[in-house]
Every structure is written in structure tokens, then in C-alpha cells.
Amino acid sequence: MTQKDITFVADFLTEHFNEAPELYNRKGKYFNVERVGQYLKDEDDDLVSPPNTEGNQWFNFLKDSTHLKESPLLFPYYPEKSLHFVKRQMEGIIDQCLQKPADVIGKSVHQAVCMSLYKISQSEDSTPQLFKLPFLWNDKTSNLHYVLFTMLENSISKIHILRRHTDTSRSVSNGILAVEFGNFLNNSINESSDSRCYSCLDAHFYDDETITVVLKESVQQEGKERVLAQLPLS
């Protein structure tokens, strides 16, 4: 050890383990605790050794600022409290801020339409996942909401498009339709309808007029073909 190391340890012991008569009437230790550990205690008691904020540029800046000193946008500072106490205070304020929007938004949401997509047996223990790839798109020009999704099992080669007007009191034609890819990429009419059957791996709106889909061959063989296709909504 160098002399510098020994001096550092000695200074640490001198600073933190001097007797502190002012603490004798407090419960627990009669010595200053290590200054980092006190911040991590999950207690509401005041810190045994609070920080010295003298010369702190931020506090001096707040003190000299007429507008920021009493600003409700600044989270209050508790120099005598641990981080756990401050964390609980902050969580409480955040919960309070979020409660009002949650109430307002929750009361404004209501069911506009109900569509039965599929039925399952009531005797089944677990509901199978039949709904896949839900992707939302909002056409601000036409005030339309779109939802793209696929249904597994017997309709794996189809992509469904649900369209609703942003004004729930209005309806649009062809509110929901399905596009079947099937064997549309066959090279000739002589090919078997089962030889080049495609299913949808993914689908997103490219823009208001176009959907991009990723297709794969459904046949069970090595090197399944992948196709990136642009599907015009029209």
C-alpha cells in the first residue's frame, strides 16, 4: 500500500466513525453511518448524515431564479430523506397525474361494432390462438381506421382487412373483407392448384393506398419460396 492509500483509509475512518454526541438520543448507532448506505435504507426517518448542499450550482440557480423557485413543474427536493422515500413520493405523484387521463379516456371508449370471427368449443381447456398479425393503420386523409390480421388453421392463405370510419356514427362499404393469395403466382393454368399455395407471414400498410405482404410457400419442402408483394387497396 502506498502512503496515499493509507491516508485515504484513515481519512475515511476519521470522517465517518467519530463519536457523535448529538446522535446519542437516537435509536441505533452512535456513529455516523457510511454516507452512501444511508440513502438506500427503505425508511422514512431522516438521514443520519444529510448532504451538504452549500455551493451546489443547481440549488444556487434555483434560489436565485424567481420563476423556478416556486414552479410546480419541479419535483420538490428532500435533502433529509433517503432515495426510497423520494421514490415513493414520486410514484405517488405520477399515479395521481395518470389517474385523471385514465378516467377520462376510459369513460370515452365504447364498443362501436361487434363481429364474430370464429367459434370454439366450450369444452376445450385452452383457447387456441387463431388471431395473428394485428396491424393498425390510420388513413387521416379519408378518416378511416384499418386493421390487418390473419386467421390460422383453415384460412391460413387469407389476409383480412377490417375498415372503420373514425366517426363511429358513420359506416363504410365492405367493412371487412378477406384476400386469398392461394396459387395466384402459378406460372401457368396447367400447374396444380396445390403446387404453389402461399400463406401470409407478415403484412403492413406501406401507405394509405398500398399494403406490403410477405408470403411463403405452404408446401412442406426445403427452400420454401418467399415473396415480397405490394397489394393495392383498390
mmCIF file of C-alpha atoms in Angstrom:
data_model
loop_
_atom_site.group_PDB
_atom_site.id
_atom_site.type_symbol
_atom_site.label_atom_id
_atom_site.label_comp_id
_atom_site.label_asym_id
_atom_site.label_seq_id
_atom_site.Cartn_x
_atom_site.Cartn_y
_atom_site.Cartn_z
ATOM 1 C CA MET A 1 0.000 0.000 0.000
ATOM 2 C CA THR A 2 1.165 3.483 -0.742
ATOM 3 C CA GLN A 3 1.081 6.299 1.776
ATOM 4 C CA LYS A 4 -1.753 7.803 -0.260
ATOM 5 C CA ASP A 5 -3.858 4.644 0.239
ATOM 6 C CA ILE A 6 -3.249 4.647 3.983
ATOM 7 C CA THR A 7 -4.144 8.327 4.202
ATOM 8 C CA PHE A 8 -7.352 7.698 2.252
ATOM 9 C CA VAL A 9 -8.464 4.898 4.626
ATOM 10 C CA ALA A 10 -7.509 6.938 7.683
ATOM 11 C CA ASP A 11 -9.473 9.939 6.438
ATOM 12 C CA PHE A 12 -12.485 7.711 5.745
ATOM 13 C CA LEU A 13 -12.419 6.265 9.292
ATOM 14 C CA THR A 14 -11.885 9.689 10.833
ATOM 15 C CA GLU A 15 -14.760 11.241 8.905
ATOM 16 C CA HIS A 16 -17.354 8.511 9.343
ATOM 17 C CA PHE A 17 -16.642 6.924 12.709
ATOM 18 C CA ASN A 18 -16.123 9.868 15.020
ATOM 19 C CA GLU A 19 -18.352 9.834 18.051
ATOM 20 C CA ALA A 20 -21.453 11.940 17.503
ATOM 21 C CA PRO A 21 -22.961 13.024 20.844
ATOM 22 C CA GLU A 22 -25.900 14.674 19.070
ATOM 23 C CA LEU A 23 -26.995 11.215 17.957
ATOM 24 C CA TYR A 24 -26.946 9.600 21.412
ATOM 25 C CA ASN A 25 -30.650 10.119 21.976
ATOM 26 C CA ARG A 26 -31.473 8.423 18.647
ATOM 27 C CA LYS A 27 -32.194 4.807 18.262
ATOM 28 C CA GLY A 28 -29.401 2.705 16.812
ATOM 29 C CA LYS A 29 -25.743 3.514 16.281
ATOM 30 C CA TYR A 30 -23.852 6.364 17.880
ATOM 31 C CA PHE A 31 -21.555 6.839 14.910
ATOM 32 C CA ASN A 32 -22.015 8.457 11.526
ATOM 33 C CA VAL A 33 -23.055 5.791 9.038
ATOM 34 C CA GLU A 34 -21.332 5.451 5.678
ATOM 35 C CA ARG A 35 -22.877 8.166 3.546
ATOM 36 C CA VAL A 36 -23.899 6.051 0.575
ATOM 37 C CA GLY A 37 -25.666 3.311 2.531
ATOM 38 C CA GLN A 38 -27.989 5.706 4.332
ATOM 39 C CA TYR A 39 -29.619 6.703 1.042
ATOM 40 C CA LEU A 40 -30.576 3.109 0.284
ATOM 41 C CA LYS A 41 -32.421 2.325 3.514
ATOM 42 C CA ASP A 42 -36.145 1.860 2.984
ATOM 43 C CA GLU A 43 -37.127 4.096 5.877
ATOM 44 C CA ASP A 44 -38.982 7.340 6.339
ATOM 45 C CA ASP A 45 -36.589 8.561 9.032
ATOM 46 C CA ASP A 46 -34.338 11.498 8.305
ATOM 47 C CA LEU A 47 -30.819 10.789 7.086
ATOM 48 C CA VAL A 48 -28.240 10.496 9.831
ATOM 49 C CA SER A 49 -25.704 12.388 7.760
ATOM 50 C CA PRO A 50 -27.553 14.609 5.267
ATOM 51 C CA PRO A 51 -25.606 16.013 2.315
ATOM 52 C CA ASN A 52 -24.062 19.459 2.351
ATOM 53 C CA THR A 53 -25.712 21.437 -0.455
ATOM 54 C CA GLU A 54 -23.646 24.565 0.121
ATOM 55 C CA GLY A 55 -22.063 25.648 -3.147
ATOM 56 C CA ASN A 56 -24.257 23.331 -5.232
ATOM 57 C CA GLN A 57 -24.747 25.109 -8.565
ATOM 58 C CA TRP A 58 -28.261 23.733 -9.124
ATOM 59 C CA PHE A 59 -29.566 24.841 -5.740
ATOM 60 C CA ASN A 60 -27.946 28.238 -6.101
ATOM 61 C CA PHE A 61 -29.537 28.566 -9.537
ATOM 62 C CA LEU A 62 -32.993 27.719 -8.152
ATOM 63 C CA LYS A 63 -32.558 30.057 -5.210
ATOM 64 C CA ASP A 64 -31.715 32.969 -7.495
ATOM 65 C CA SER A 65 -34.493 32.229 -10.011
ATOM 66 C CA THR A 66 -37.753 33.987 -9.255
ATOM 67 C CA HIS A 67 -39.778 31.871 -11.673
ATOM 68 C CA LEU A 68 -38.322 28.442 -10.911
ATOM 69 C CA LYS A 69 -38.208 28.769 -7.144
ATOM 70 C CA GLU A 70 -41.939 28.103 -6.737
ATOM 71 C CA SER A 71 -42.515 26.254 -10.013
ATOM 72 C CA PRO A 72 -44.943 23.301 -9.710
ATOM 73 C CA LEU A 73 -43.079 21.625 -12.587
ATOM 74 C CA LEU A 74 -40.023 20.957 -10.434
ATOM 75 C CA PHE A 75 -40.137 17.920 -8.203
ATOM 76 C CA PRO A 76 -39.568 19.003 -4.572
ATOM 77 C CA TYR A 77 -36.235 18.156 -3.042
ATOM 78 C CA TYR A 78 -35.971 16.341 0.303
ATOM 79 C CA PRO A 79 -32.350 16.678 1.474
ATOM 80 C CA GLU A 80 -33.086 14.880 4.729
ATOM 81 C CA LYS A 81 -34.685 11.792 3.172
ATOM 82 C CA SER A 82 -33.424 8.583 1.544
ATOM 83 C CA LEU A 83 -33.885 7.646 -2.102
ATOM 84 C CA HIS A 84 -36.581 5.136 -1.148
ATOM 85 C CA PHE A 85 -38.649 7.908 0.408
ATOM 86 C CA VAL A 86 -38.202 10.133 -2.668
ATOM 87 C CA LYS A 87 -39.083 7.219 -4.950
ATOM 88 C CA ARG A 88 -42.368 6.602 -3.114
ATOM 89 C CA GLN A 89 -43.201 10.308 -3.253
ATOM 90 C CA MET A 90 -42.527 10.439 -6.985
ATOM 91 C CA GLU A 91 -44.555 7.277 -7.683
ATOM 92 C CA GLY A 92 -47.489 8.767 -5.793
ATOM 93 C CA ILE A 93 -47.364 11.993 -7.825
ATOM 94 C CA ILE A 94 -47.039 10.102 -11.115
ATOM 95 C CA ASP A 95 -50.008 7.877 -10.234
ATOM 96 C CA GLN A 96 -52.018 10.987 -9.409
ATOM 97 C CA CYS A 97 -51.081 12.577 -12.764
ATOM 98 C CA LEU A 98 -52.090 9.477 -14.714
ATOM 99 C CA GLN A 99 -55.345 8.791 -12.883
ATOM 100 C CA LYS A 100 -57.361 11.647 -14.403
ATOM 101 C CA PRO A 101 -56.444 10.863 -18.049
ATOM 102 C CA ALA A 102 -57.137 7.185 -17.405
ATOM 103 C CA ASP A 103 -60.618 8.007 -16.071
ATOM 104 C CA VAL A 104 -61.420 10.374 -18.955
ATOM 105 C CA ILE A 105 -60.122 8.029 -21.671
ATOM 106 C CA GLY A 106 -61.770 5.019 -20.067
ATOM 107 C CA LYS A 107 -65.189 6.697 -19.985
ATOM 108 C CA SER A 108 -64.873 7.864 -23.601
ATOM 109 C CA VAL A 109 -64.184 4.375 -25.008
ATOM 110 C CA HIS A 110 -67.194 2.345 -26.052
ATOM 111 C CA GLN A 111 -67.926 -0.554 -28.358
ATOM 112 C CA ALA A 112 -68.820 0.613 -31.866
ATOM 113 C CA VAL A 113 -69.399 -2.742 -33.528
ATOM 114 C CA CYS A 114 -69.153 -6.453 -32.727
ATOM 115 C CA MET A 115 -68.153 -9.053 -35.314
ATOM 116 C CA SER A 116 -67.966 -12.787 -34.724
ATOM 117 C CA LEU A 117 -64.723 -14.027 -36.298
ATOM 118 C CA TYR A 118 -64.801 -17.678 -35.200
ATOM 119 C CA LYS A 119 -66.343 -20.056 -32.681
ATOM 120 C CA ILE A 120 -64.610 -22.584 -30.469
ATOM 121 C CA SER A 121 -65.909 -25.488 -28.449
ATOM 122 C CA GLN A 122 -66.795 -24.610 -24.883
ATOM 123 C CA SER A 123 -65.309 -27.888 -23.695
ATOM 124 C CA GLU A 124 -61.770 -27.012 -24.757
ATOM 125 C CA ASP A 125 -59.391 -26.414 -21.859
ATOM 126 C CA SER A 126 -57.297 -23.762 -23.599
ATOM 127 C CA THR A 127 -58.366 -21.388 -26.331
ATOM 128 C CA PRO A 128 -56.283 -21.903 -29.487
ATOM 129 C CA GLN A 129 -54.538 -18.883 -30.979
ATOM 130 C CA LEU A 130 -56.470 -18.221 -34.159
ATOM 131 C CA PHE A 131 -55.892 -14.474 -34.428
ATOM 132 C CA LYS A 132 -52.497 -13.328 -35.720
ATOM 133 C CA LEU A 133 -50.615 -10.301 -37.037
ATOM 134 C CA PRO A 134 -52.938 -7.479 -35.957
ATOM 135 C CA PHE A 135 -51.561 -4.299 -37.570
ATOM 136 C CA LEU A 136 -53.280 -0.914 -37.233
ATOM 137 C CA TRP A 137 -53.271 1.925 -39.744
ATOM 138 C CA ASN A 138 -54.997 5.289 -39.690
ATOM 139 C CA ASP A 139 -55.727 6.980 -43.012
ATOM 140 C CA LYS A 140 -56.004 10.609 -41.907
ATOM 141 C CA THR A 141 -56.946 11.801 -45.403
ATOM 142 C CA SER A 142 -60.071 9.626 -45.579
ATOM 143 C CA ASN A 143 -60.647 9.408 -41.800
ATOM 144 C CA LEU A 144 -60.506 5.616 -41.855
ATOM 145 C CA HIS A 145 -59.086 3.059 -39.434
ATOM 146 C CA TYR A 146 -57.705 -0.199 -40.818
ATOM 147 C CA VAL A 147 -56.799 -3.441 -39.061
ATOM 148 C CA LEU A 148 -54.868 -6.175 -40.882
ATOM 149 C CA PHE A 149 -54.912 -9.685 -39.443
ATOM 150 C CA THR A 150 -54.801 -13.346 -40.400
ATOM 151 C CA MET A 151 -56.746 -16.300 -39.074
ATOM 152 C CA LEU A 152 -54.835 -19.517 -38.569
ATOM 153 C CA GLU A 153 -55.832 -23.075 -39.406
ATOM 154 C CA ASN A 154 -58.392 -23.266 -42.230
ATOM 155 C CA SER A 155 -57.788 -19.751 -43.612
ATOM 156 C CA ILE A 156 -54.007 -19.554 -43.488
ATOM 157 C CA SER A 157 -53.774 -18.294 -47.085
ATOM 158 C CA LYS A 158 -56.045 -15.300 -46.438
ATOM 159 C CA ILE A 159 -55.386 -11.869 -45.034
ATOM 160 C CA HIS A 160 -58.330 -9.993 -43.527
ATOM 161 C CA ILE A 161 -58.813 -6.244 -43.781
ATOM 162 C CA LEU A 162 -61.151 -4.512 -41.351
ATOM 163 C CA ARG A 163 -62.083 -0.921 -42.169
ATOM 164 C CA ARG A 164 -63.966 1.513 -39.930
ATOM 165 C CA HIS A 165 -64.683 5.225 -40.105
ATOM 166 C CA THR A 166 -63.111 7.327 -37.347
ATOM 167 C CA ASP A 167 -66.579 8.774 -36.764
ATOM 168 C CA THR A 168 -68.280 5.775 -35.153
ATOM 169 C CA SER A 169 -71.691 7.027 -36.227
ATOM 170 C CA ARG A 170 -70.757 6.542 -39.894
ATOM 171 C CA SER A 171 -70.243 3.276 -41.722
ATOM 172 C CA VAL A 172 -68.163 2.350 -44.756
ATOM 173 C CA SER A 173 -68.784 -0.175 -47.502
ATOM 174 C CA ASN A 174 -67.016 -3.524 -47.281
ATOM 175 C CA GLY A 175 -66.286 -3.040 -43.594
ATOM 176 C CA ILE A 176 -64.382 -6.320 -43.534
ATOM 177 C CA LEU A 177 -63.094 -8.472 -46.387
ATOM 178 C CA ALA A 178 -60.568 -11.237 -46.955
ATOM 179 C CA VAL A 179 -57.938 -11.517 -49.678
ATOM 180 C CA GLU A 180 -56.836 -15.030 -50.570
ATOM 181 C CA PHE A 181 -53.371 -15.456 -52.059
ATOM 182 C CA GLY A 182 -53.601 -19.183 -52.713
ATOM 183 C CA ASN A 183 -51.946 -20.088 -56.016
ATOM 184 C CA PHE A 184 -52.051 -16.694 -57.737
ATOM 185 C CA LEU A 185 -48.323 -16.928 -58.546
ATOM 186 C CA ASN A 186 -48.627 -20.109 -60.608
ATOM 187 C CA ASN A 187 -46.697 -19.861 -63.862
ATOM 188 C CA SER A 188 -49.445 -21.459 -65.926
ATOM 189 C CA ILE A 189 -53.008 -22.647 -65.648
ATOM 190 C CA ASN A 190 -51.744 -26.206 -66.018
ATOM 191 C CA GLU A 191 -49.990 -26.194 -62.644
ATOM 192 C CA SER A 192 -51.757 -27.948 -59.819
ATOM 193 C CA SER A 193 -53.661 -25.645 -57.510
ATOM 194 C CA ASP A 194 -51.824 -27.215 -54.581
ATOM 195 C CA SER A 195 -48.328 -26.956 -56.060
ATOM 196 C CA ARG A 196 -47.772 -23.239 -55.370
ATOM 197 C CA CYS A 197 -50.000 -22.304 -52.460
ATOM 198 C CA TYR A 198 -48.903 -19.291 -50.398
ATOM 199 C CA SER A 199 -49.622 -18.162 -46.851
ATOM 200 C CA CYS A 200 -49.017 -14.738 -45.291
ATOM 201 C CA LEU A 201 -46.050 -14.358 -42.942
ATOM 202 C CA ASP A 202 -46.490 -10.652 -42.279
ATOM 203 C CA ALA A 203 -48.439 -7.655 -43.554
ATOM 204 C CA HIS A 204 -48.132 -3.906 -43.003
ATOM 205 C CA PHE A 205 -49.521 -0.817 -44.657
ATOM 206 C CA TYR A 206 -46.929 0.745 -46.956
ATOM 207 C CA ASP A 207 -49.011 3.907 -47.375
ATOM 208 C CA ASP A 208 -52.704 4.850 -47.481
ATOM 209 C CA GLU A 209 -53.170 3.028 -50.781
ATOM 210 C CA THR A 210 -50.851 0.019 -50.537
ATOM 211 C CA ILE A 211 -50.272 -2.993 -48.305
ATOM 212 C CA THR A 212 -46.931 -4.824 -48.228
ATOM 213 C CA VAL A 213 -47.151 -8.575 -47.569
ATOM 214 C CA VAL A 214 -44.519 -11.250 -47.031
ATOM 215 C CA LEU A 215 -45.656 -14.623 -48.404
ATOM 216 C CA LYS A 216 -44.199 -18.116 -48.188
ATOM 217 C CA GLU A 217 -44.939 -21.360 -49.940
ATOM 218 C CA SER A 218 -47.126 -23.626 -47.868
ATOM 219 C CA VAL A 219 -45.785 -26.900 -49.260
ATOM 220 C CA GLN A 220 -43.629 -28.959 -46.923
ATOM 221 C CA GLN A 221 -40.272 -28.915 -48.659
ATOM 222 C CA GLU A 222 -36.785 -27.480 -48.368
ATOM 223 C CA GLY A 223 -36.102 -23.992 -49.694
ATOM 224 C CA LYS A 224 -39.622 -22.615 -49.415
ATOM 225 C CA GLU A 225 -40.005 -19.577 -51.631
ATOM 226 C CA ARG A 226 -40.524 -16.166 -50.025
ATOM 227 C CA VAL A 227 -42.310 -13.389 -51.885
ATOM 228 C CA LEU A 228 -42.496 -9.684 -51.043
ATOM 229 C CA ALA A 229 -45.636 -8.316 -52.695
ATOM 230 C CA GLN A 230 -47.333 -4.907 -52.861
ATOM 231 C CA LEU A 231 -51.115 -5.193 -52.661
ATOM 232 C CA PRO A 232 -53.111 -2.083 -53.774
ATOM 233 C CA LEU A 233 -56.183 -1.499 -51.627
ATOM 234 C CA SER A 234 -58.249 -0.748 -54.704
#
